[in-house]
XYZ file of C-alpha atoms in Angstrom:
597
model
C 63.050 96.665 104.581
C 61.290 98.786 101.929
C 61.059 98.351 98.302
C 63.930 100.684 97.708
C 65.811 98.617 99.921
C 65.282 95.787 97.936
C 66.505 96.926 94.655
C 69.518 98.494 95.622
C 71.494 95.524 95.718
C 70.755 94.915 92.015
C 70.822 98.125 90.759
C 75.149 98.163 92.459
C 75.226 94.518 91.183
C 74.145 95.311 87.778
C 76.497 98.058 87.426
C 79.613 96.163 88.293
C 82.187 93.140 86.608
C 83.853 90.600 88.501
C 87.265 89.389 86.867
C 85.417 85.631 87.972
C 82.818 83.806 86.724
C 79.320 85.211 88.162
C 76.531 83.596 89.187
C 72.655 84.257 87.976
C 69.651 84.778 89.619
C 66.439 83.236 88.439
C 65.690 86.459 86.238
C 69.202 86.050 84.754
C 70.586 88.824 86.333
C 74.393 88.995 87.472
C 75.280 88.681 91.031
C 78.324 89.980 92.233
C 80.438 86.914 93.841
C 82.676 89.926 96.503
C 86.265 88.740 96.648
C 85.865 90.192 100.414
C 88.290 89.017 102.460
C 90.064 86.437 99.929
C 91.025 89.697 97.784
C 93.122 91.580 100.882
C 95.999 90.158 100.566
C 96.604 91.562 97.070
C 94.807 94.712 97.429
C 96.842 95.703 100.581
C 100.083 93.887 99.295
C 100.067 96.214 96.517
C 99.841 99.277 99.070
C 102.549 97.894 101.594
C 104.886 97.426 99.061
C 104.221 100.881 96.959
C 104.694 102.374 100.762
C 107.848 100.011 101.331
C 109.265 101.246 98.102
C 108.055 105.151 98.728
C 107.907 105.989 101.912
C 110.819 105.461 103.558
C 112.681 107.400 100.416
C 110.835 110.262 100.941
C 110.938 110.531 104.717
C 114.837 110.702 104.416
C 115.040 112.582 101.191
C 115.563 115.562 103.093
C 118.728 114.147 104.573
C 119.596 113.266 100.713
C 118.793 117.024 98.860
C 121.091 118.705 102.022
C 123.809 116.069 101.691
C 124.196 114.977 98.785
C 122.558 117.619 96.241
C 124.101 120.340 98.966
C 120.989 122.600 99.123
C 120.403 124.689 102.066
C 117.912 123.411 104.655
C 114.877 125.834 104.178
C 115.507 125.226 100.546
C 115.008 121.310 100.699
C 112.173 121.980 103.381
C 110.551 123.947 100.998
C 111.349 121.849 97.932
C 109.857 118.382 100.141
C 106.971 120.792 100.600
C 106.217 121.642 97.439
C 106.782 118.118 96.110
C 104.641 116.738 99.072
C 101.953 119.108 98.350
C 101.883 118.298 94.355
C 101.587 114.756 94.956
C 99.118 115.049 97.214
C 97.279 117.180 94.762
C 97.440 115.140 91.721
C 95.031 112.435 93.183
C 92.002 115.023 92.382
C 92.696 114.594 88.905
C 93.484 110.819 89.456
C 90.062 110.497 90.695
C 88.319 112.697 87.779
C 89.833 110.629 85.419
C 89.347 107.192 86.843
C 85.085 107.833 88.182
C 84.705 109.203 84.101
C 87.001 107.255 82.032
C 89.115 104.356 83.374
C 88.129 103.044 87.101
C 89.968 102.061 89.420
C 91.551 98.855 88.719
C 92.671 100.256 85.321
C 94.292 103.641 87.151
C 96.082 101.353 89.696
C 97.875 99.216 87.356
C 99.064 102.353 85.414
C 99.822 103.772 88.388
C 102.033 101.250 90.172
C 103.854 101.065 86.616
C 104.846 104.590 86.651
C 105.562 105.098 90.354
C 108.861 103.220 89.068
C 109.969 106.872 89.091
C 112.371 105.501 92.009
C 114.729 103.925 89.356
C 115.491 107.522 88.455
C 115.819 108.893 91.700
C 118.060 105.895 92.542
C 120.731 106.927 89.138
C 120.633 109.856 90.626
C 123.089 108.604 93.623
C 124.628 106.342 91.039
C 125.935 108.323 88.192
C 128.224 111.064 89.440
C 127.403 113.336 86.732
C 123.586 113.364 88.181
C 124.377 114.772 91.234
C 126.759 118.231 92.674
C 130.557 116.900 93.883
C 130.640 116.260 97.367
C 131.383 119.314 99.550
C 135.160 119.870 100.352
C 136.162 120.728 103.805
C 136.043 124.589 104.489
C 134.692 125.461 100.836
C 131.778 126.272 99.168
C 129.447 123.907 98.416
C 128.442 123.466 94.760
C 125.091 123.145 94.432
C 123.273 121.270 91.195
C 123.482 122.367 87.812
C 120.174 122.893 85.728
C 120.629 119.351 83.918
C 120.928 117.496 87.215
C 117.681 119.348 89.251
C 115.937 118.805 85.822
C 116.401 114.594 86.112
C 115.435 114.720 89.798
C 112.884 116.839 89.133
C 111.866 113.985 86.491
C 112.339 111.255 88.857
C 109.939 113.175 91.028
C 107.579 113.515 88.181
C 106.919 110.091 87.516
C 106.330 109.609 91.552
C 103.480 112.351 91.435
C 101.894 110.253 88.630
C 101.640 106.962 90.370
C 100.541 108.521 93.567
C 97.984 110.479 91.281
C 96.223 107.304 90.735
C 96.939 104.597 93.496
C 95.876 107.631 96.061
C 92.142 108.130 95.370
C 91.527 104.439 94.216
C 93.216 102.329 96.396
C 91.206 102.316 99.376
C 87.885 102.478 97.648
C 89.763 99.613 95.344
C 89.572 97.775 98.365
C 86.338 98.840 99.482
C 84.931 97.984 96.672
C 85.486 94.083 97.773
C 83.147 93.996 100.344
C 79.427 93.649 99.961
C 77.825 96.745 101.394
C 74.079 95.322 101.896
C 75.283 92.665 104.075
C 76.268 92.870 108.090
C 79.322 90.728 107.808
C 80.354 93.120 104.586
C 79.761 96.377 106.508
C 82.092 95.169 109.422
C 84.761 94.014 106.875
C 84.506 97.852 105.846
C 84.688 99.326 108.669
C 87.353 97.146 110.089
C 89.320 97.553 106.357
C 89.999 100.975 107.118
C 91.620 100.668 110.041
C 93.764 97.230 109.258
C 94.542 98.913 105.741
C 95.863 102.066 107.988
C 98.027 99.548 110.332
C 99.707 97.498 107.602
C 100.774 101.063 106.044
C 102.396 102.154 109.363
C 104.002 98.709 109.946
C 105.201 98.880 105.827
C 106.786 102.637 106.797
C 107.692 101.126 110.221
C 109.895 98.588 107.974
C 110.476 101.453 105.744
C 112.269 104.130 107.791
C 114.411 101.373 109.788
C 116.312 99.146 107.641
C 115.877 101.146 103.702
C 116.788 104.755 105.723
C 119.890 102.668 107.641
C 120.818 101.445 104.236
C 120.961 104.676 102.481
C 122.302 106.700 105.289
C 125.379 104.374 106.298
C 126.082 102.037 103.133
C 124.585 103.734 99.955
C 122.361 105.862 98.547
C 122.531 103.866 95.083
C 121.806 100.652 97.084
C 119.439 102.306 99.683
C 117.150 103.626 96.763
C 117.571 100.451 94.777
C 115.675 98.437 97.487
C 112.315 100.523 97.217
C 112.157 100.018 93.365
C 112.468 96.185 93.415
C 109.627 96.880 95.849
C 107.741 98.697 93.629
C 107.987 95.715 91.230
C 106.688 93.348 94.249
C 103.712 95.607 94.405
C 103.036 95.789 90.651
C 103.349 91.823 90.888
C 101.049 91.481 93.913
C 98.281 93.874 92.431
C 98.134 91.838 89.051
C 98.061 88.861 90.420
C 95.013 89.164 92.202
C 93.243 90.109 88.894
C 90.353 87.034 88.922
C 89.210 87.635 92.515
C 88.672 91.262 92.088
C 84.890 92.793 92.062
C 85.625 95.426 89.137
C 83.254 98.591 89.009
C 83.013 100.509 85.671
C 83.355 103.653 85.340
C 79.664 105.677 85.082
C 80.914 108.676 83.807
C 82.185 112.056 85.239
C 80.375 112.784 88.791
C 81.054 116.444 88.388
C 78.820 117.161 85.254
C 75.447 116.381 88.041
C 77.044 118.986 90.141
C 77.330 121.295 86.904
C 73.974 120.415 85.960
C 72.686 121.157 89.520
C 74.318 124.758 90.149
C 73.685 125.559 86.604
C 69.308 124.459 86.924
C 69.372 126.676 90.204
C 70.836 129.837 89.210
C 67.930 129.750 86.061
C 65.227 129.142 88.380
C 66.054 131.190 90.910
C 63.385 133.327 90.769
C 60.952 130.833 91.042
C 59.340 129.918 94.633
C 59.700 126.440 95.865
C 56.178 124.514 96.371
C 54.525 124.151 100.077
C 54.625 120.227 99.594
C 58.182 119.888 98.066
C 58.626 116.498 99.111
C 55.874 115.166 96.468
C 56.015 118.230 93.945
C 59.807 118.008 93.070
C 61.029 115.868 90.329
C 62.419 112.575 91.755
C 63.763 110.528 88.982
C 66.504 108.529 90.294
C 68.054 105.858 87.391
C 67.856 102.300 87.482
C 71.169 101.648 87.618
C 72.619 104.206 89.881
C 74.658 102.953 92.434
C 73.938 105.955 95.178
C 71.921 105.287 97.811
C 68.704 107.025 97.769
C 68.854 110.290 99.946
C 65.983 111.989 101.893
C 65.210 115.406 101.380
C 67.203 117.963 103.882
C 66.319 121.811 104.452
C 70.291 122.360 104.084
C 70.756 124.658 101.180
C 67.273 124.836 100.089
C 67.878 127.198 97.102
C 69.373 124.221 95.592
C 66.215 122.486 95.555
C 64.585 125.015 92.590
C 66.756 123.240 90.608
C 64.033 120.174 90.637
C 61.109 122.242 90.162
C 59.174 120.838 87.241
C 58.088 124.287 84.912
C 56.037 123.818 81.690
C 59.223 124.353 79.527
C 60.814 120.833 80.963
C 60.640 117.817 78.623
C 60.625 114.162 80.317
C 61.872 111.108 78.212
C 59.734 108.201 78.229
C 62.277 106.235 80.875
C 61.383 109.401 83.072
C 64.377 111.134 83.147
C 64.594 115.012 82.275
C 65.236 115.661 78.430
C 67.486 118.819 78.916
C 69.909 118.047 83.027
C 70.934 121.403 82.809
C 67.317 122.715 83.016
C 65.913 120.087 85.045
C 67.229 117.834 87.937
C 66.144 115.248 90.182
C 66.066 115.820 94.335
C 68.382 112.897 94.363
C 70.862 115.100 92.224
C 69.678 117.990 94.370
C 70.427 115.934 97.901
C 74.001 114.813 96.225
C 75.201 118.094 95.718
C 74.446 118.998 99.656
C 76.430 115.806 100.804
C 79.733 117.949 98.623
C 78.580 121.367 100.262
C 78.203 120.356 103.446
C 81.389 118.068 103.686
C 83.482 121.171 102.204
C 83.887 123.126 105.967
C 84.827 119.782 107.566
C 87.359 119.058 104.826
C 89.068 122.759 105.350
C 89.609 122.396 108.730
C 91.887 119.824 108.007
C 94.684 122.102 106.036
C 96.143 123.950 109.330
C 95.575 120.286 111.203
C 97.715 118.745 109.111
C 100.603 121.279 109.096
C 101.880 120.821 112.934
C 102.334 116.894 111.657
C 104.408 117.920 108.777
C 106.699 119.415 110.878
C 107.995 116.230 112.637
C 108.418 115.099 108.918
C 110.823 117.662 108.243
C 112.316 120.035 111.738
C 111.899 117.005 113.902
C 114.926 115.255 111.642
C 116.974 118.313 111.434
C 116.583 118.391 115.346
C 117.583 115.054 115.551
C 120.771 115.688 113.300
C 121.943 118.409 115.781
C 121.232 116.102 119.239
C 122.855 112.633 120.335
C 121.717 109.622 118.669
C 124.127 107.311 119.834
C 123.147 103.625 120.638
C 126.050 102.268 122.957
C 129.599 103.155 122.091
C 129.673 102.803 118.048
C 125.896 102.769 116.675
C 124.394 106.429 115.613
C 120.824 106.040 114.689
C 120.151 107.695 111.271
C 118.275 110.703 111.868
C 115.138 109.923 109.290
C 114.309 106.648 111.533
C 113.138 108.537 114.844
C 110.270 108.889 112.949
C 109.527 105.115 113.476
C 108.454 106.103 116.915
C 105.172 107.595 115.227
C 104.572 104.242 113.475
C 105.017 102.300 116.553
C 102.262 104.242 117.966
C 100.106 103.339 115.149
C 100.769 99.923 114.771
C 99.931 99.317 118.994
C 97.584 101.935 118.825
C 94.744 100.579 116.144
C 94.475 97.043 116.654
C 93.824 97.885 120.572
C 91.578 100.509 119.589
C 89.400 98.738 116.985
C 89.471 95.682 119.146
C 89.261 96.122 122.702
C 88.344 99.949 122.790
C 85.768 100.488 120.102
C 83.518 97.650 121.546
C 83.466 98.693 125.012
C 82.846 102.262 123.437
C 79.568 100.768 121.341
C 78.110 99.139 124.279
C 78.762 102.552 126.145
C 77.948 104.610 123.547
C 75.321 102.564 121.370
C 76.449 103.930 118.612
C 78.688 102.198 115.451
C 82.264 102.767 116.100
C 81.973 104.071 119.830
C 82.610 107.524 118.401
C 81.225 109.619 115.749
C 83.796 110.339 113.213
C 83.736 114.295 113.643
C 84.453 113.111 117.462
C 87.542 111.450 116.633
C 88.759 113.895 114.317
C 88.101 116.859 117.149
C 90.807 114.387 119.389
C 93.160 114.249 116.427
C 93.358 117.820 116.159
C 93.622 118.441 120.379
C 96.303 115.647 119.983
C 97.906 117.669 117.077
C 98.578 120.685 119.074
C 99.866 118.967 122.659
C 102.624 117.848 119.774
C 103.420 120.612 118.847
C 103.590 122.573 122.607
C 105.940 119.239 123.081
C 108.235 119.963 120.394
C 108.582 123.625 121.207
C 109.929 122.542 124.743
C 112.057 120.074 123.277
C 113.862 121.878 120.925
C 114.193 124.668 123.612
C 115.690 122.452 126.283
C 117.818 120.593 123.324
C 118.982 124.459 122.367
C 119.814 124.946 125.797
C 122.272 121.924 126.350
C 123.669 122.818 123.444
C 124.863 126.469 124.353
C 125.545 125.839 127.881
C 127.191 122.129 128.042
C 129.822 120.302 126.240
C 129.187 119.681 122.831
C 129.640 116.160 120.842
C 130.744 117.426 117.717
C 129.537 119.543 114.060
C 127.611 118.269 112.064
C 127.568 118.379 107.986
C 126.343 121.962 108.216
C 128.449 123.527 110.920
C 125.843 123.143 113.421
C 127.348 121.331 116.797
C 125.567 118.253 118.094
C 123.620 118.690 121.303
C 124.457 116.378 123.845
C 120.694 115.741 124.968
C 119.731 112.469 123.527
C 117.020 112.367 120.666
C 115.184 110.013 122.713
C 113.727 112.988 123.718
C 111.855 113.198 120.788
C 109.706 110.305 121.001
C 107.172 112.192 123.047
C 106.578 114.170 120.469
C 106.889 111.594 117.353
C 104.199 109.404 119.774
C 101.750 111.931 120.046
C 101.675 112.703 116.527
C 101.023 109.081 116.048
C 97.987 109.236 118.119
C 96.861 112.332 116.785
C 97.096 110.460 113.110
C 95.253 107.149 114.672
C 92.240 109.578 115.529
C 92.017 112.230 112.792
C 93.599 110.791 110.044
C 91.509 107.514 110.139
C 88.337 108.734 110.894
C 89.046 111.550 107.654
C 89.324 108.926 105.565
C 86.501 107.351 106.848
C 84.536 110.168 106.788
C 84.997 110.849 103.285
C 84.242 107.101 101.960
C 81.159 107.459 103.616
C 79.770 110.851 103.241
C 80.305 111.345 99.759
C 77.937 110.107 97.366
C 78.695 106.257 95.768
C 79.218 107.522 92.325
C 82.404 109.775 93.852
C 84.327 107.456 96.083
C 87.035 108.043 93.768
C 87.247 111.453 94.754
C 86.287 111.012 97.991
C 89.500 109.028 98.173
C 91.481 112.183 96.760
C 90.386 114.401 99.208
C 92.402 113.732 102.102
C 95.582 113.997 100.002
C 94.051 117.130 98.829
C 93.824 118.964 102.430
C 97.373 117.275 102.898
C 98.261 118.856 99.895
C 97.087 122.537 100.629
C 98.678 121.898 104.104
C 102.004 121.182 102.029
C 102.224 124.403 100.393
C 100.839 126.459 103.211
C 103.477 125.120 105.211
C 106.069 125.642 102.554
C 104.829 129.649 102.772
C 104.792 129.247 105.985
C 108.555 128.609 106.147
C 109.757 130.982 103.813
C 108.014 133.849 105.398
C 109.270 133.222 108.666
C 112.487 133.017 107.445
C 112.118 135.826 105.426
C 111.041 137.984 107.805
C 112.939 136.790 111.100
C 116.661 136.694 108.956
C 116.769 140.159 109.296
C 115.493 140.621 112.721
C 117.183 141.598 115.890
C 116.723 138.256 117.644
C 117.896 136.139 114.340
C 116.859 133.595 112.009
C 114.086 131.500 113.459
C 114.639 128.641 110.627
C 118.460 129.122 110.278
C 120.092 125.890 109.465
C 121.993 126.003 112.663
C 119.233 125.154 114.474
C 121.635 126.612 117.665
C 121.313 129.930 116.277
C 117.624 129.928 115.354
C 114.422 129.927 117.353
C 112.846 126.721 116.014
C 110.718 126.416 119.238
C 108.868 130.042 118.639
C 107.858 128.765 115.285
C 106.376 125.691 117.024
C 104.078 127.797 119.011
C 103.116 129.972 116.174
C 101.960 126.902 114.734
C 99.929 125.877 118.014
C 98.398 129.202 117.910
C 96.956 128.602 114.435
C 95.861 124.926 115.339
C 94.005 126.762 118.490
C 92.005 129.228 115.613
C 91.781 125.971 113.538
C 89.990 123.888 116.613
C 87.353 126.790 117.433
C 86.528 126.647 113.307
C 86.076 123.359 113.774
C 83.800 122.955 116.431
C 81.969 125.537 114.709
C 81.144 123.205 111.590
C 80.894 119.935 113.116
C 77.863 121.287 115.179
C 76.527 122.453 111.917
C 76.957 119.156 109.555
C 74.515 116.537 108.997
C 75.384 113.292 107.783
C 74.555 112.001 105.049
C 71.549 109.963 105.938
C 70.304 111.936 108.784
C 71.404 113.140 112.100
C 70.761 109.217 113.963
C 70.817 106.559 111.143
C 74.667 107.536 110.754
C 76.139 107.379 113.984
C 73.976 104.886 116.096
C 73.868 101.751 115.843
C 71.120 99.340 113.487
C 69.744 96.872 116.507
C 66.410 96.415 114.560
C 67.681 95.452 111.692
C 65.115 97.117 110.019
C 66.999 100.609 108.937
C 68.958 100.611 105.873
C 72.475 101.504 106.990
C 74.615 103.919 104.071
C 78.064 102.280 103.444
């Protein structure tokens, strides 16, 4: 191990607090005592519950703004779309505020605190005055008054804050436990990220059985009550666990290198970069940074003027440049690559996440209009088919990160048994067999409907199909799988390709893709059903789902996740990781290579 080697474990210890007493080293430095495993059961506690208390609410929420706030259901769609989309949004400027001002530990506590947003939604059922009258039989249904959206739309407010900040930090929260210069702290990363994934699916699992039952056949009040004593539990859990936790201060905002960088190019950009850039460039790297030194790539070599050292630069005596926006380091340089060349991969992840949204919101409306009978008195509530994509999950990960990715490794020889662009590329493939699925589905469930015996109307006038909604699990299980390989190996991706200093916002970026996806698919659906409502062949989204053509939109959908693949393909053979094209991917058996966290 070299000599950089060597100091990077003090340079990350120096810059971090434990809540416990530390140890010293014979120099009197601080040494990081890592919580590591010890500090799990708070760190995901906290998440189960928050998804426990969340969740669940959400997935059936769409059941709740048709039936009890009476909207129409390509307005709720879109409404859960644009909410979706904002909360998945706010976790960029979650994650600006916590890597400059706050950190993470600070950011979760405030945000578990105000995700208790679900008291409001929950006097929303309560109080009759919150909420439209319930529709009479054969009228008009009154929909809400400006006073009533305006509280749910504050009860929804206070949810986008707390996922704002327990989004981006959570993970790396819990990341952040784990020493990352030893073996036995690398695999209790990498096997964090997929046991943190599981214990979310089993939490929504919980979540979309026994709250959704509770709020579709006893009460709303009651059925929304349950997730905000859970959000208490999870404030409880996470504070609790406040001496075990390894605490990393904030270094300031990440973003102002990346300023610095763009802004140092574009000056020198008529200069021309020296023959031996390696050894001419200005390397100053701090001696507390906590990013991982970076070798030089030919990627996006204009960037590199940037560190060329002219007469008019100034260097303080601790070797760092007087004026950053004249002068940058290659390390800076190397950092802003890792951001431009993660940018394609994250992109192609907007139209993959759109055909899973779907089973979110059309696969429950199908299952409203088909039989979900359980024997001769049960009906399944419509929200809790979607359990069938947790089930998945929760079988899914612990036989894939314990039986499959070892025989992968040995196969493979390299660290996970498959690269992470690899098992986002199966994701996506797995994505669109989901949504050919539900397109035959809903064709054969249309079919039964129009040409058998019917079971009944529903709420909306829409008669109930007599196929069973079993018939939906193929599709609810291959979006599972499809999540198990791309949504994973995302998150992943991001921990681990984005600089140290920006885990934070690493973290963000998957609900920012998901968030982009939201609104896209919110346009999405009001286009179509703009544009097919006045067609010959009808409303494709019509809340009859008898009288629409839910299946064609289905296939649209494939069609863009086909474009979306062939993109993707396209930039994955293009990216380099982070620490070169071997290092990342296969396997340290020397012992000798520094492995990047």
């Amino acid at each position: 191990m070299g000599d950089d080697d060597k100091k990077t474990p003090t340079s990350l210890e120096t810059s971090m607090e434990n809540g416990r007493e530390e140890k010293t080293t014979s120099n009197d430095e601080p040494v990081v005592k890592y919580g590591g495993i010890k500090a799990m059961p708070f760190v995901i506690g906290n998440e189960t519950f928050e998804k426990l208390g969340t969740v669940g609410s959400l997935t059936n929420l769409v059941v709740y703004l048709t039936t009890v706030f009476n909207m129409k259901g390509v307005t709720a769609t879109t409404f859960l779309n644009v909410f979706s989309g904002t909360t998945n949004l706010a976790p960029l400027l979650g994650a600006y505020l916590t890597d400059t001002y706050f950190g993470r530990y600070k950011t979760l506590g405030f945000a578990s605190i105000s995700s208790f947003g679900m008291v409001a939604l929950m006097l929303t059922a309560a109080i009759s005055t919150l909420h439209p009258p319930k529709c009479a039989p054969g009228a008009a249904c009154a929909g809400p008054t400006t006073w009533q959206f305006a509280f749910l739309l504050s009860a929804f407010a206070f949810l986008i804050i707390g996922a704002g900040g327990i989004r981006p930090c959570n993970l790396a929260f819990g990341a952040d436990q784990f020493n990352p210069n030893t073996e036995s702290g690398k695999r209790g990363i990498n096997s964090f990220f997929n046991w943190y994934y599981f214990t979310f699916t089993f939490a929504v699992m919980i979540s979309v059985t026994g709250i959704v039952y509770v709020q579709s056949n006893i009460s709303w009040t009651i059925g929304f009550g349950i997730p905000a004593f859970l959000m208490f539990l999870s404030c409880v859990m996470f504070f609790v666990g406040t001496r075990i936790y390894v605490i990393v201060k904030p270094e300031g905002s990440p973003i102002s290198s990346v300023v610095h960088v763009i802004v140092a190019a574009t000056k020198k950009r008529g200069l021309k970069l020296p023959e031996n850039s390696t050894v001419s460039l200005f390397s100053y790297i701090p001696a507390k940074s906590i990013n991982s030194k970076l070798p030089r790539t030919e990627q996006f070599r204009f960037l590199d003027k940037a560190a060329i050292i002219t007469n008019e630069d100034q260097i303080n005596l601790d070797g760092s440049a007087t004026n950053p926006s004249k002068l940058c380091s290659i390390q800076q340089v190397e950092e802003v690559k890792c951001l431009l060349r993660i940018i394609p991969i994250w992109s192609t992840s907007i139209l993959y996440h759109i055909p899973l949204i779907q089973q979110q919101t059309y696969a429950v409306f199908q299952a409203l209009q088909m039989d979900r009978r359980l024997g001769t008195s049960f009906e399944v509530p419509a929200a809790t088919y979607v359990i069938f994509t947790m089930i998945t999950l929760t079988i899914w990960i612990p036989l894939y990160d314990r039986i499959i990715v070892p025989f992968l490794q040995r196969l493979t020889g390299k660290e996970g048994g498959l690269t992470l662009l690899q098992r986002m590329g199966i994701g996506m493939v797995l994505a669109m067999l989901c949504t050919i699925v539900s397109g035959l589905v809903e064709g054969n469930r249309r079919h039964v409907a129009l040409t058998r015996p019917t079971l009944g109307i529903t709420s909306k006038g829409g008669a109930i199909s007599s196929l069973s909604a079993m018939w939906l699990i193929p599709q609810l299980s291959l979006s599972g799988l499809s999540e198990g390989f791309n949504y994973i190996a995302q998150i992943e991706f991001y921990y681990k390709q984005f600089p140290e200093n920006m885990r934070s916002i690493a973290g963000s970026s998957f609900f920012a893709g998901a968030a982009i996806s939201n609104f896209l698919s919110g346009f999405l659906v009001t286009i179509v059903h703009r544009i097919t409502s006045g067609s010959k062949s009808g409303d494709w989204l019509d809340d009859d789902l008898n009288k629409g053509k839910l299946d064609c939109f289905y296939y649209m959908i494939v069609g863009l996740g086909i474009l979306n693949f062939g993109y993707f393909l396209l930039c994955a053979k293009w990216y380099r990781y982070k620490d070169g094209d071997i290092s990342t991917v296969e396997m340290d058996t020397k012992g000798s290579q520094k492995h990047i966290v």
